[in-house]
Coordinates of C-alpha atoms in Angstrom, one line a residue:
M1 CA 75.0 -79.0 -43.7
V2 CA 75.3 -82.4 -45.1
L3 CA 75.6 -84.5 -42.0
H4 CA 75.2 -88.2 -43.9
T5 CA 74.5 -89.6 -47.5
Y6 CA 72.5 -92.6 -47.1
K7 CA 73.0 -95.5 -50.3
I8 CA 69.7 -97.1 -50.5
N9 CA 70.3 -98.5 -53.7
E10 CA 71.6 -98.5 -57.3
N11 CA 68.7 -95.5 -57.8
L12 CA 68.6 -94.1 -54.2
K13 CA 70.8 -92.0 -52.9
L14 CA 69.3 -89.4 -49.5
T15 CA 71.0 -87.4 -47.4
L16 CA 70.7 -85.8 -44.0
S17 CA 70.9 -82.7 -42.8
K18 CA 71.7 -80.5 -40.0
N19 CA 68.4 -78.4 -40.4
A20 CA 65.7 -81.9 -41.0
L21 CA 67.5 -83.3 -38.1
D22 CA 67.1 -80.6 -35.6
H23 CA 63.0 -80.7 -37.6
V24 CA 63.1 -84.7 -35.8
L25 CA 64.7 -83.4 -32.7
H26 CA 63.5 -79.8 -31.3
G27 CA 60.7 -79.3 -33.8
E28 CA 59.8 -76.3 -36.3
V29 CA 58.4 -73.7 -33.1
T30 CA 56.3 -70.4 -33.6
D31 CA 53.8 -68.1 -31.9
K32 CA 50.3 -68.6 -32.8
V33 CA 47.8 -65.0 -32.0
F34 CA 44.7 -66.9 -29.9
E35 CA 42.4 -64.2 -29.3
T36 CA 41.0 -64.1 -25.6
D37 CA 38.3 -62.5 -22.8
N38 CA 41.4 -60.7 -21.5
G39 CA 42.9 -59.9 -26.0
R40 CA 44.7 -61.3 -28.0
I41 CA 47.7 -63.4 -26.5
A42 CA 50.4 -65.4 -28.9
K43 CA 51.3 -68.4 -27.8
K44 CA 53.9 -71.3 -29.1
V45 CA 52.9 -74.0 -31.6
I46 CA 54.3 -77.0 -33.2
S47 CA 54.0 -76.3 -37.0
G48 CA 56.6 -79.9 -37.8
G49 CA 58.8 -82.2 -37.1
L50 CA 59.5 -82.3 -33.4
H51 CA 59.8 -86.1 -32.3
T52 CA 62.6 -87.2 -29.5
Y53 CA 61.2 -86.4 -25.3
S54 CA 64.0 -83.5 -24.6
G55 CA 62.6 -82.0 -27.6
W56 CA 58.6 -82.7 -26.1
Q57 CA 60.2 -81.6 -22.6
S58 CA 61.3 -78.1 -24.0
Y59 CA 58.3 -77.4 -26.3
L60 CA 56.5 -78.1 -23.1
S61 CA 58.1 -75.7 -21.0
K62 CA 57.6 -72.9 -22.9
V63 CA 53.2 -74.3 -22.0
P64 CA 52.9 -73.5 -18.9
G65 CA 48.7 -74.3 -19.4
L66 CA 49.7 -77.8 -20.9
K67 CA 48.5 -80.2 -18.4
N68 CA 48.4 -84.5 -18.2
V69 CA 45.2 -85.4 -18.2
L70 CA 46.3 -87.7 -15.6
F71 CA 46.8 -83.8 -13.2
Y72 CA 44.1 -81.7 -15.6
N73 CA 42.7 -78.9 -14.2
N74 CA 39.8 -77.2 -16.2
N75 CA 39.5 -75.1 -13.9
A76 CA 43.2 -74.4 -14.0
N77 CA 44.3 -75.1 -17.1
D78 CA 44.3 -74.4 -20.4
E79 CA 44.3 -78.3 -22.1
W80 CA 45.8 -81.6 -21.4
Y81 CA 47.4 -83.6 -23.4
Y82 CA 48.2 -87.5 -22.9
E83 CA 51.4 -90.1 -22.9
R84 CA 51.3 -94.3 -23.5
E85 CA 54.4 -95.6 -23.6
L86 CA 55.0 -99.3 -25.5
Q87 CA 56.4 -101.8 -24.7
N88 CA 59.6 -101.2 -27.3
G89 CA 59.7 -97.7 -25.6
T90 CA 58.1 -95.8 -28.8
I91 CA 55.6 -93.2 -27.5
L92 CA 52.4 -91.7 -28.6
L93 CA 51.2 -88.0 -27.2
K94 CA 47.8 -87.2 -28.2
L95 CA 48.0 -83.0 -28.2
P96 CA 45.0 -80.8 -28.5
E97 CA 44.5 -79.2 -31.5
S98 CA 45.5 -75.3 -30.9
V99 CA 49.2 -76.6 -30.0
F100 CA 49.9 -77.0 -33.2
T101 CA 49.6 -74.6 -36.3
S102 CA 46.0 -75.2 -38.5
K103 CA 48.2 -76.7 -42.0
A104 CA 50.0 -79.4 -39.2
A105 CA 47.6 -80.3 -37.4
K106 CA 45.5 -81.6 -40.9
M107 CA 47.7 -83.2 -41.9
T108 CA 47.6 -85.3 -39.3
L109 CA 43.6 -86.2 -40.6
F110 CA 45.2 -88.4 -43.8
P111 CA 47.1 -90.9 -41.4
E112 CA 44.1 -91.2 -39.0
N113 CA 41.4 -91.8 -41.6
N114 CA 44.5 -94.1 -43.7
Y115 CA 44.4 -96.4 -40.7
K116 CA 48.3 -95.2 -39.9
S117 CA 47.8 -92.7 -36.8
G118 CA 45.8 -90.7 -35.5
F119 CA 44.5 -86.9 -35.2
L120 CA 46.5 -84.6 -33.7
W121 CA 48.4 -87.0 -31.9
K122 CA 52.7 -87.6 -32.8
T123 CA 55.4 -90.7 -32.3
L124 CA 58.4 -89.3 -30.2
F125 CA 61.8 -92.4 -30.7
P126 CA 62.4 -93.4 -26.2
K127 CA 62.8 -91.6 -23.2
T128 CA 67.0 -92.4 -24.1
V129 CA 67.0 -91.4 -27.1
G130 CA 68.4 -88.2 -28.4
E131 CA 70.7 -85.9 -29.7
S132 CA 73.4 -88.0 -29.5
E133 CA 71.9 -91.9 -30.1
I134 CA 69.5 -90.7 -33.0
L135 CA 72.4 -90.9 -36.1
D136 CA 72.4 -94.6 -34.6
L137 CA 69.7 -95.4 -34.7
L138 CA 69.0 -94.0 -38.3
N139 CA 72.1 -95.8 -39.6
D140 CA 70.7 -98.9 -38.3
A141 CA 67.2 -98.5 -39.1
L142 CA 68.1 -98.0 -43.1
L143 CA 70.3 -101.1 -43.0
N144 CA 66.4 -102.9 -42.8
I145 CA 64.3 -101.2 -45.5
S146 CA 61.2 -103.3 -45.6
K147 CA 60.9 -103.1 -49.9
Y148 CA 56.6 -104.4 -49.7
E149 CA 56.0 -101.3 -47.0
S150 CA 57.5 -98.5 -48.8
R151 CA 56.7 -96.5 -51.1
E152 CA 57.7 -93.4 -53.0
G153 CA 58.0 -90.2 -50.8
E154 CA 58.7 -93.0 -47.7
L155 CA 60.7 -95.7 -46.7
I156 CA 59.4 -98.0 -43.9
C157 CA 62.1 -99.5 -41.7
Y158 CA 63.2 -101.3 -38.9
Y159 CA 66.1 -100.8 -36.1
K160 CA 67.0 -103.7 -34.2
I161 CA 65.0 -105.8 -35.8
D162 CA 66.6 -109.2 -34.2
E163 CA 65.0 -108.6 -30.8
P164 CA 61.3 -108.8 -31.1
L165 CA 60.7 -106.7 -27.9
N166 CA 63.2 -104.2 -28.7
C167 CA 62.4 -103.9 -32.2
M168 CA 61.0 -100.3 -34.1
R169 CA 59.4 -99.8 -36.9
I170 CA 60.4 -96.3 -38.5
A171 CA 59.3 -94.3 -40.5
V172 CA 61.4 -91.9 -42.8
L173 CA 60.0 -89.7 -45.5
Y174 CA 62.7 -87.9 -48.0
R175 CA 62.2 -85.9 -50.9
N176 CA 64.6 -84.8 -54.0
G177 CA 66.9 -87.0 -52.5
E178 CA 67.1 -85.5 -49.4
I179 CA 65.8 -86.9 -45.9
N180 CA 62.8 -84.5 -44.4
S181 CA 61.9 -86.4 -42.0
F182 CA 62.1 -90.0 -39.1
F183 CA 59.9 -91.0 -36.2
P184 CA 58.7 -93.7 -35.1
T185 CA 55.6 -95.2 -36.7
W186 CA 52.1 -95.4 -34.8
S187 CA 51.5 -98.7 -35.7
Q188 CA 55.0 -101.2 -34.4
P189 CA 55.7 -104.4 -34.5
N190 CA 53.1 -107.0 -33.1
T191 CA 55.5 -108.6 -30.2
G192 CA 54.9 -107.7 -26.9
N193 CA 51.7 -106.6 -25.3
N194 CA 50.6 -103.3 -26.1
G195 CA 52.7 -103.2 -29.9
K196 CA 49.7 -103.1 -32.7
P197 CA 48.3 -101.5 -35.4
F198 CA 46.9 -98.2 -35.4
S199 CA 43.8 -98.4 -33.9
F200 CA 40.2 -95.7 -33.0
F201 CA 39.9 -97.6 -29.6
D202 CA 42.7 -95.9 -29.2
N203 CA 42.4 -93.3 -31.0
I204 CA 39.9 -91.6 -28.6
G205 CA 41.1 -93.9 -25.2
H206 CA 43.4 -92.4 -23.2
V207 CA 43.3 -95.2 -20.2
I208 CA 45.6 -94.6 -17.2
S209 CA 47.8 -97.8 -17.4
E210 CA 50.6 -99.5 -16.6
S211 CA 51.8 -97.7 -20.4
S212 CA 50.9 -94.8 -19.8
F213 CA 53.8 -92.5 -19.9
V214 CA 53.6 -89.5 -17.0
N215 CA 56.6 -87.6 -16.2
E216 CA 58.4 -87.8 -13.0
S217 CA 58.7 -84.5 -12.1
E218 CA 54.4 -83.8 -12.1
I219 CA 53.6 -87.0 -10.1
I220 CA 51.2 -86.3 -6.8
D221 CA 51.1 -87.5 -3.5
I222 CA 46.8 -87.9 -4.5
T223 CA 46.7 -87.9 -0.2
D224 CA 47.3 -85.0 -0.6
V225 CA 44.3 -83.5 -3.5
G226 CA 40.2 -82.2 -1.9
L227 CA 38.6 -83.8 0.5
F228 CA 41.1 -86.5 0.2
S229 CA 43.5 -83.6 2.6
K230 CA 41.1 -83.7 5.0
L231 CA 42.1 -87.3 6.4
S232 CA 44.6 -88.8 7.8
T233 CA 43.7 -92.2 7.1
L234 CA 41.3 -93.5 4.6
E235 CA 39.7 -94.8 7.5
E236 CA 38.4 -91.5 8.7
I237 CA 36.5 -91.3 4.6
Q238 CA 32.3 -91.1 6.3
D239 CA 33.5 -87.6 8.1
V240 CA 33.5 -86.1 4.4
T241 CA 31.3 -88.8 2.8
P242 CA 27.1 -86.8 2.4
E243 CA 25.0 -88.0 4.7
L244 CA 22.4 -89.5 1.4
F245 CA 25.2 -91.4 0.6
L246 CA 26.2 -92.7 3.7
A247 CA 22.2 -94.7 4.8
R248 CA 22.5 -95.7 1.5
G249 CA 20.4 -99.0 2.1
A250 CA 22.3 -103.2 1.0
V251 CA 21.7 -103.9 -2.6
T252 CA 18.6 -106.1 -3.3
H253 CA 18.3 -108.9 -5.5
D254 CA 15.6 -106.8 -7.4
I255 CA 17.9 -104.3 -9.1
Q256 CA 14.8 -102.4 -10.2
E257 CA 12.8 -102.1 -7.0
W258 CA 15.7 -101.1 -5.2
D259 CA 16.6 -98.2 -8.6
D260 CA 13.4 -97.3 -8.0
K261 CA 13.2 -96.8 -3.9
R262 CA 16.7 -95.3 -3.6
I263 CA 15.3 -92.9 -7.3
D264 CA 12.8 -91.9 -4.5
S265 CA 15.3 -91.4 -2.2
I266 CA 17.6 -89.0 -4.5
N267 CA 14.8 -86.8 -4.6
F268 CA 12.9 -86.4 -0.8
F269 CA 15.6 -85.4 0.0
A270 CA 16.5 -82.9 -3.9
E271 CA 12.4 -81.8 -2.7
N272 CA 13.7 -80.8 0.9
C273 CA 17.4 -80.8 1.1
S274 CA 18.8 -77.5 2.6
F275 CA 21.0 -75.1 0.4
A276 CA 23.7 -75.7 2.7
E277 CA 23.5 -79.9 1.8
I278 CA 22.8 -79.6 -1.2
L279 CA 26.1 -77.2 -1.8
K280 CA 28.0 -79.8 0.2
L281 CA 26.7 -82.3 -1.7
Y282 CA 27.7 -80.9 -5.1
N283 CA 31.1 -79.6 -3.7
Y284 CA 31.8 -83.1 -3.0
V285 CA 31.1 -84.5 -6.4
N286 CA 32.8 -81.7 -7.6
D287 CA 36.2 -82.2 -5.2
E288 CA 38.9 -82.8 -7.3
G289 CA 40.0 -86.5 -5.6
I290 CA 36.7 -87.7 -5.7
S291 CA 36.2 -86.6 -9.0
K292 CA 39.3 -87.2 -11.0
Y293 CA 40.9 -90.1 -9.2
H294 CA 38.5 -92.3 -7.3
D295 CA 39.1 -94.9 -8.8
M296 CA 42.8 -95.1 -8.2
V297 CA 41.1 -94.7 -4.0
S298 CA 38.7 -97.5 -4.5
Q299 CA 41.3 -100.3 -5.5
N300 CA 43.9 -98.3 -2.5
S301 CA 40.5 -99.3 -0.1
Y302 CA 39.8 -103.2 -1.4
S303 CA 44.2 -103.4 -1.5
H304 CA 44.2 -102.6 2.0
F305 CA 40.4 -102.3 3.8
L306 CA 39.0 -105.7 2.3
P307 CA 37.5 -106.3 6.6
N308 CA 36.5 -102.8 6.8
I309 CA 34.2 -102.9 3.2
K310 CA 32.5 -106.3 4.6
L311 CA 31.6 -105.3 8.0
S312 CA 30.7 -102.1 7.7
V313 CA 28.5 -100.8 5.7
G314 CA 28.9 -97.0 5.1
F315 CA 32.8 -97.5 5.3
F316 CA 31.2 -98.6 1.9
N317 CA 29.2 -96.9 1.5
A318 CA 31.8 -94.0 1.7
I319 CA 34.4 -95.5 -1.0
S320 CA 31.7 -96.7 -3.7
F321 CA 32.9 -93.5 -5.4
N322 CA 31.6 -94.4 -8.2
Q323 CA 28.3 -94.4 -6.8
N324 CA 28.2 -91.2 -5.3
I325 CA 29.4 -89.2 -7.8
A326 CA 25.8 -91.4 -10.0
E327 CA 23.4 -90.3 -7.1
G328 CA 24.8 -87.5 -7.1
I329 CA 24.7 -86.3 -10.7
M330 CA 21.1 -87.7 -10.2
A331 CA 20.5 -85.5 -7.3
L332 CA 21.5 -82.3 -8.4
F333 CA 19.5 -82.6 -11.6
L334 CA 16.6 -83.1 -9.3
Y335 CA 17.9 -80.0 -7.3
D336 CA 18.4 -77.8 -10.3
Q337 CA 15.0 -78.7 -12.5
K338 CA 12.7 -77.2 -9.1
N339 CA 15.0 -74.1 -8.4
K340 CA 16.5 -73.7 -12.5
S341 CA 19.9 -73.5 -10.7
K342 CA 22.9 -74.4 -12.8
L343 CA 23.6 -76.9 -10.3
Y344 CA 23.7 -79.8 -13.0
A345 CA 25.6 -78.6 -15.1
N346 CA 28.4 -76.9 -14.1
T347 CA 28.9 -80.3 -13.0
V348 CA 28.6 -82.6 -15.5
L349 CA 30.8 -79.7 -17.9
N350 CA 33.4 -79.9 -15.2
L351 CA 33.2 -84.2 -14.7
I352 CA 33.6 -84.6 -18.5
S353 CA 36.6 -82.7 -18.8
N354 CA 38.5 -83.9 -15.8
M355 CA 37.9 -86.7 -15.4
F356 CA 40.2 -89.8 -17.2
T357 CA 40.2 -94.0 -17.4
S358 CA 41.5 -96.9 -15.5
P359 CA 42.1 -100.0 -16.6
F360 CA 38.6 -102.4 -16.5
M361 CA 35.8 -101.9 -13.9
D362 CA 37.0 -97.7 -14.7
M363 CA 35.7 -98.3 -18.1
W364 CA 32.5 -99.4 -17.6
A365 CA 32.0 -96.7 -14.7
K366 CA 33.0 -93.9 -17.1
K367 CA 30.7 -95.2 -19.2
R368 CA 27.5 -95.1 -16.7
I369 CA 28.1 -92.0 -15.7
H370 CA 28.4 -91.1 -19.3
Y371 CA 25.0 -92.7 -19.7
I372 CA 23.9 -91.3 -16.2
I373 CA 24.9 -87.7 -17.5
A374 CA 23.3 -88.2 -21.3
S375 CA 20.2 -89.1 -20.2
L376 CA 19.8 -86.7 -17.9
T377 CA 20.4 -84.4 -19.8
L378 CA 18.1 -84.9 -22.5
G379 CA 15.3 -83.5 -20.3
Y380 CA 17.4 -80.6 -18.5
H381 CA 14.6 -77.2 -17.8
D382 CA 17.9 -75.2 -19.1
R383 CA 17.5 -75.5 -23.0
N384 CA 21.0 -74.7 -24.6
F385 CA 22.4 -76.2 -22.0
P386 CA 22.4 -79.9 -24.1
A387 CA 24.2 -78.5 -26.8
E388 CA 27.1 -76.9 -24.9
Y389 CA 27.3 -80.6 -23.0
I390 CA 27.9 -81.9 -26.7
D391 CA 30.6 -79.6 -27.5
C392 CA 32.2 -80.2 -23.7
L393 CA 31.7 -84.9 -24.8
S394 CA 34.0 -83.6 -28.3
T395 CA 37.4 -83.7 -26.6
S396 CA 35.8 -84.9 -22.7
P397 CA 39.2 -87.6 -22.2
T398 CA 36.0 -90.2 -21.8
R399 CA 33.6 -90.4 -24.7
R400 CA 35.1 -93.6 -26.1
E401 CA 33.3 -95.2 -22.7
F402 CA 30.0 -93.3 -23.7
Y403 CA 30.4 -94.1 -27.7
S404 CA 31.3 -97.9 -27.1
E405 CA 28.9 -100.7 -27.5
Y406 CA 27.7 -103.7 -25.8
F407 CA 26.3 -106.1 -27.0
Y408 CA 25.1 -108.7 -24.1
D409 CA 22.8 -110.9 -25.7
S410 CA 25.9 -112.2 -26.9
H411 CA 27.2 -113.1 -23.1
N412 CA 23.7 -115.2 -22.8
K413 CA 24.0 -117.1 -25.8
K414 CA 27.3 -118.3 -25.0
K415 CA 26.4 -119.0 -21.1
H416 CA 23.9 -121.4 -21.5
Y417 CA 23.1 -123.4 -24.9
K418 CA 25.3 -126.2 -23.2
S419 CA 21.7 -126.0 -20.9
I420 CA 19.1 -126.5 -24.2
E421 CA 16.9 -129.4 -24.7
T422 CA 13.7 -127.7 -26.9
Y423 CA 14.0 -125.7 -30.2
E424 CA 11.9 -123.8 -28.4
E425 CA 14.7 -122.7 -26.0
I426 CA 16.9 -122.3 -29.3
A427 CA 14.1 -119.5 -30.4
D428 CA 14.4 -117.6 -27.5
L429 CA 18.7 -117.7 -27.0
F430 CA 18.8 -117.5 -31.1
G431 CA 15.7 -115.5 -32.4
L432 CA 16.7 -112.2 -31.6
I433 CA 19.9 -110.2 -32.4
L434 CA 18.8 -107.3 -30.8
T435 CA 17.3 -106.7 -28.0
P436 CA 16.6 -104.4 -25.4
P437 CA 18.5 -103.7 -22.6
Q438 CA 16.7 -105.6 -20.0
Y439 CA 16.2 -103.8 -15.7
E440 CA 18.2 -107.6 -15.4
S441 CA 21.7 -107.1 -13.0
V442 CA 25.2 -107.2 -15.3
T443 CA 27.0 -109.6 -13.4
Y444 CA 30.8 -110.4 -13.2
S445 CA 30.0 -113.2 -16.0
H446 CA 29.0 -110.3 -18.0
F447 CA 32.6 -108.2 -17.7
L448 CA 34.9 -111.6 -17.8
H449 CA 32.9 -111.7 -21.3
Y450 CA 33.0 -107.8 -22.7
F451 CA 36.7 -107.6 -20.8
S452 CA 38.4 -110.5 -22.8
D453 CA 36.7 -109.5 -25.9
N454 CA 38.1 -106.5 -25.6
L455 CA 41.7 -106.4 -24.8
G456 CA 42.9 -105.8 -28.3
E457 CA 42.8 -106.2 -31.8
S458 CA 46.7 -107.7 -31.2
Y459 CA 44.6 -110.6 -28.2
S460 CA 41.8 -110.6 -30.8
T461 CA 43.9 -112.4 -33.6
N462 CA 46.7 -114.8 -31.7
Y463 CA 43.8 -116.1 -29.2
T464 CA 40.9 -117.9 -28.3
D465 CA 37.8 -116.9 -26.3
E466 CA 39.6 -118.5 -23.1
E467 CA 42.7 -117.7 -23.9
R468 CA 41.4 -114.2 -23.8
T469 CA 40.0 -114.7 -20.5
G470 CA 43.3 -115.5 -19.0
F471 CA 45.3 -112.7 -20.1
L472 CA 42.1 -110.8 -18.7
L473 CA 42.8 -112.8 -15.0
K474 CA 46.4 -112.7 -15.2
A475 CA 46.3 -108.4 -15.7
Y476 CA 44.1 -108.1 -12.6
P477 CA 46.5 -105.3 -10.1
G478 CA 45.7 -107.6 -6.8
D479 CA 43.4 -110.4 -5.5
Y480 CA 41.0 -107.6 -4.4
Y481 CA 39.6 -106.8 -7.5
E482 CA 37.6 -109.3 -8.4
H483 CA 35.9 -108.4 -5.5
Y484 CA 36.4 -104.8 -6.0
V485 CA 35.0 -105.2 -9.5
Q486 CA 32.0 -107.7 -8.1
D487 CA 30.6 -105.2 -5.3
S488 CA 31.0 -101.8 -7.9
L489 CA 28.3 -104.6 -10.4
K490 CA 26.0 -104.3 -7.8
F491 CA 24.6 -101.8 -9.0
F492 CA 23.9 -101.2 -12.3
N493 CA 21.7 -102.8 -14.6
Q494 CA 21.7 -103.4 -19.0
N495 CA 20.4 -99.6 -19.3
V496 CA 23.5 -98.5 -19.0
F497 CA 24.8 -100.9 -22.3
T498 CA 21.7 -98.8 -24.2
H499 CA 22.4 -98.6 -27.2
S500 CA 25.2 -95.1 -27.4
S501 CA 22.8 -94.8 -31.5
F502 CA 19.9 -94.2 -30.0
I503 CA 21.0 -91.7 -27.5
L504 CA 22.8 -90.0 -29.9
E505 CA 19.7 -89.9 -32.6
E506 CA 17.8 -88.8 -29.4
Y507 CA 19.8 -85.5 -28.7
L508 CA 19.9 -85.0 -33.2
E509 CA 15.7 -84.8 -32.7
L510 CA 15.9 -82.5 -29.9
F511 CA 17.9 -80.1 -31.9
A512 CA 16.2 -79.9 -34.7
K513 CA 13.3 -79.9 -33.5
E514 CA 12.8 -77.4 -30.9
E515 CA 14.8 -73.8 -30.7
C516 CA 17.3 -73.9 -28.7
A517 CA 21.0 -73.7 -29.3
K518 CA 22.8 -75.8 -31.7
P519 CA 26.7 -78.0 -31.2
M520 CA 28.9 -76.5 -32.5
K521 CA 31.1 -80.4 -32.4
L522 CA 28.3 -82.1 -33.2
H523 CA 30.6 -83.2 -36.6
R524 CA 33.7 -84.5 -34.1
V525 CA 31.0 -87.0 -32.2
I526 CA 29.5 -88.3 -35.4
Y527 CA 32.6 -88.6 -36.9
E528 CA 34.3 -90.7 -33.6
Y529 CA 31.4 -92.9 -32.8
F530 CA 31.5 -93.9 -36.9
K531 CA 34.7 -94.8 -36.8
L532 CA 34.5 -96.4 -33.6
Q533 CA 32.2 -98.5 -34.6
V534 CA 34.3 -99.7 -37.8
A535 CA 36.7 -100.5 -35.3
Q536 CA 34.7 -102.9 -33.5
R537 CA 33.4 -104.7 -36.1
Y538 CA 37.1 -105.5 -36.7
R539 CA 36.9 -106.5 -33.0
I540 CA 33.9 -108.5 -33.9
N541 CA 35.4 -110.3 -36.5
L542 CA 38.9 -111.0 -35.8
N543 CA 37.7 -112.4 -31.8
Y544 CA 35.5 -114.9 -34.3
S545 CA 37.1 -115.3 -37.1
E546 CA 37.2 -119.2 -36.9
Y547 CA 33.7 -119.2 -37.8
H548 CA 32.8 -117.5 -39.8
E549 CA 30.8 -120.5 -42.1
I550 CA 27.0 -119.2 -40.9
P551 CA 24.4 -121.7 -40.0
E552 CA 21.4 -120.9 -41.5
V553 CA 19.3 -123.0 -38.3
V554 CA 20.8 -123.5 -34.7
T555 CA 20.2 -127.3 -34.4
L556 CA 20.2 -129.8 -31.6
P557 CA 22.6 -131.0 -30.1
I558 CA 24.1 -127.0 -30.2
E559 CA 27.2 -127.2 -32.0
K560 CA 29.8 -124.5 -30.2
Y561 CA 30.9 -123.6 -34.2
D562 CA 26.9 -123.3 -34.3
V563 CA 26.6 -120.7 -32.0
Y564 CA 29.3 -118.9 -31.8
A565 CA 29.0 -118.5 -35.4
T566 CA 25.5 -116.5 -35.5
I567 CA 26.8 -114.7 -32.7
L568 CA 29.1 -112.7 -35.1
K569 CA 26.0 -112.9 -37.5
H570 CA 24.3 -111.6 -35.0
E571 CA 27.0 -109.3 -33.4
R572 CA 27.5 -107.6 -37.4
N573 CA 24.1 -107.2 -37.7
S574 CA 23.7 -105.4 -34.9
N575 CA 26.7 -103.3 -35.4
R576 CA 25.6 -102.8 -39.0
F577 CA 22.3 -101.8 -37.3
M578 CA 24.0 -99.2 -34.6
T579 CA 25.7 -97.7 -38.2
D580 CA 22.3 -96.9 -40.3
T581 CA 20.8 -95.3 -37.2
I582 CA 23.2 -92.5 -36.5
I583 CA 23.7 -92.8 -40.4
E584 CA 19.6 -92.1 -41.0
S585 CA 19.4 -89.6 -38.0
V586 CA 22.2 -87.5 -39.4
K587 CA 20.5 -87.9 -43.0
K588 CA 16.8 -86.1 -41.5
Y589 CA 18.9 -83.7 -38.6
L590 CA 20.9 -81.7 -41.8
L591 CA 17.5 -81.3 -43.3
T592 CA 16.1 -78.9 -41.4
V593 CA 19.3 -77.5 -39.6
E594 CA 21.8 -76.4 -41.1
D595 CA 25.8 -77.6 -40.1
T596 CA 28.5 -77.4 -43.2
N597 CA 31.4 -78.8 -41.0
L598 CA 28.7 -82.1 -40.1
S599 CA 27.3 -81.7 -43.3
K600 CA 30.9 -82.6 -45.3
V601 CA 31.5 -85.5 -42.2
L602 CA 28.5 -87.7 -43.5
K603 CA 29.5 -86.7 -47.6
D604 CA 33.3 -88.4 -46.2
I605 CA 30.9 -91.3 -44.3
E606 CA 28.7 -92.1 -47.3
R607 CA 31.8 -92.3 -49.1
V608 CA 33.6 -94.8 -47.0
D609 CA 31.0 -96.8 -45.8
R610 CA 31.0 -100.3 -45.6
K611 CA 34.5 -100.2 -47.8
E612 CA 36.7 -99.7 -44.9
I613 CA 38.1 -102.7 -43.9
P614 CA 41.7 -101.4 -40.7
R615 CA 44.8 -103.2 -41.0
F616 CA 45.8 -106.2 -39.7
P617 CA 48.5 -106.8 -37.3
I618 CA 51.9 -107.8 -39.0
P619 CA 53.6 -111.0 -37.6
Y620 CA 56.9 -110.8 -36.8
H621 CA 58.3 -113.4 -39.0
L622 CA 56.6 -111.6 -41.5
I623 CA 58.4 -108.1 -40.9
I624 CA 62.3 -109.8 -40.8
K625 CA 61.0 -111.7 -44.1
M626 CA 60.4 -108.6 -45.5
V627 CA 63.6 -107.0 -44.7
K628 CA 65.7 -110.2 -44.6
S629 CA 64.4 -112.1 -48.2
P630 CA 61.7 -109.8 -49.9
E631 CA 61.5 -113.0 -52.9
S632 CA 60.2 -114.9 -50.0
V633 CA 57.5 -113.6 -49.1
D634 CA 54.1 -114.3 -50.4
V635 CA 52.3 -111.7 -51.9
N636 CA 48.8 -112.4 -51.9
Y637 CA 49.1 -112.4 -48.1
L638 CA 50.6 -109.4 -47.9
K639 CA 47.0 -107.7 -50.0
A640 CA 45.5 -109.7 -47.3
L641 CA 46.8 -108.0 -44.4
R642 CA 46.9 -104.4 -46.2
V643 CA 50.9 -104.7 -45.8
L644 CA 50.8 -104.1 -50.5
E645 CA 48.6 -101.6 -51.0
V646 CA 50.3 -99.5 -53.4
D647 CA 53.0 -101.1 -56.1
A648 CA 56.5 -100.9 -54.1
T649 CA 58.7 -98.4 -54.8
I650 CA 62.5 -99.8 -54.4

């Protein structure tokens, strides 16, 4: 049944059928048989379509084991999903591979490889768009086709093109004169705080922020979860906190000396504790409230109980959940090493399966937890566990934080260049490209430097270093937040930023040399790490795009341009070194271990390495031109932005 006919131009006429509309509204859902410990079971899976929120909710009701990552518990639920709402209402939806048919899952790989969308992601029209609104939306969009972005079989068009904050980019797929599907693209107009092109940072990052979408029916009261349910007020938090954490002394100026003494205390506890004591600590670290919602509760503490934090060491230690989790992991590892138990292994799998990431400080907190786990697991008594850990890491909601790299050397170059007076000092500061992490404190200045450089591609494209820092400060949830960051960083040292390529290299060497279990999903870890380094290199180039003329040497008096141009050079070289390290490590590994999936990934990486260029954000004024006055558009500019890669077909 034909619902509508559209005359696109003299040579192209398209029809929309009832079946095609149902494909968009409700999707195509079928049964797929899975083998389980309890026998074969059939589950509902998506074979195509489904681009409305009502259709998504209908599907979700048929798969009760699928939970929002914010509420996911691997002991109670099957798998997790993630929703993100852009400023114009478009919803980005990350789903597990098991909810797709094999063909539908594979179809999401092509747009990921071409920087258009992510593997296992779907896009939905805004929540307010239902069956009665969607035809009006399509009618409006097809009046605003972007010729330069369209190609044979795909029209790119814009809904509400005259409303910058509500404008929506839509793809219409067709064949033989019939519309097969239409949906919002991942890349939305670069007009709001989260409208931007596809980025691999977002593809594997599942940050729970203001743009995260959570169904109101799922929202829970955190005070009813786990250990928090035993408290009448947060002021009682010490009552449920293990003594090992409450007795922790204040951090001293010498972070290495403090760490050494603290590790001695943790080791003494692990050597001498009773089973009841270690079990209490195990239950604390694995508690759903502590392990999952620690950042939210810590922030609430700083927002409402800042005087208590400043006046009571015990209260401060009790609400320092990130540090308590880190120390708990260490204690469980040491206990297992002595007793050949599995408390640490169970905790690792629980944490990296269930934790989610909140913005800013929590990203670094998760990176630190991942770093500690990755470092300890290499030496764990159960030599088969490292493979299980890598497989679990490959689907962890927080894995991006482990893969992300921080070139902290750039911070010192920016901060100290104005005080340099001699060429010897220049050599010390600018002579080294990549230095190993030092056992030195991580400061609030480091925090501002990293996060202002990593707000996103839109910010890197349009704003200066100083402006991005201003946006970062404005994004703080309250005046208390700086206190929270400063206190959290007291426990950090630069070893946290040991480059993940070196850690993964150690795992590859371990799996190649030892007669131990080999991971099944190593290929996904390597692939994602590589893709994230491509995205990181892109951000580096955007952050320092004004400083592309690299000086041969830095001379006195030092100019800002020379400093930033040198940083650009050094960060690109460091990024290249990280990438080369992982590629060479994989090659060496495959000489002794047969892994078909990893071999394919390596071949794919080598095919595109040094050639991949992510897409740039398309300025809104250019969108208007492409739609309303295409004859005035500079084609060379479109090619530079990678908008025009094939000849226009309509």
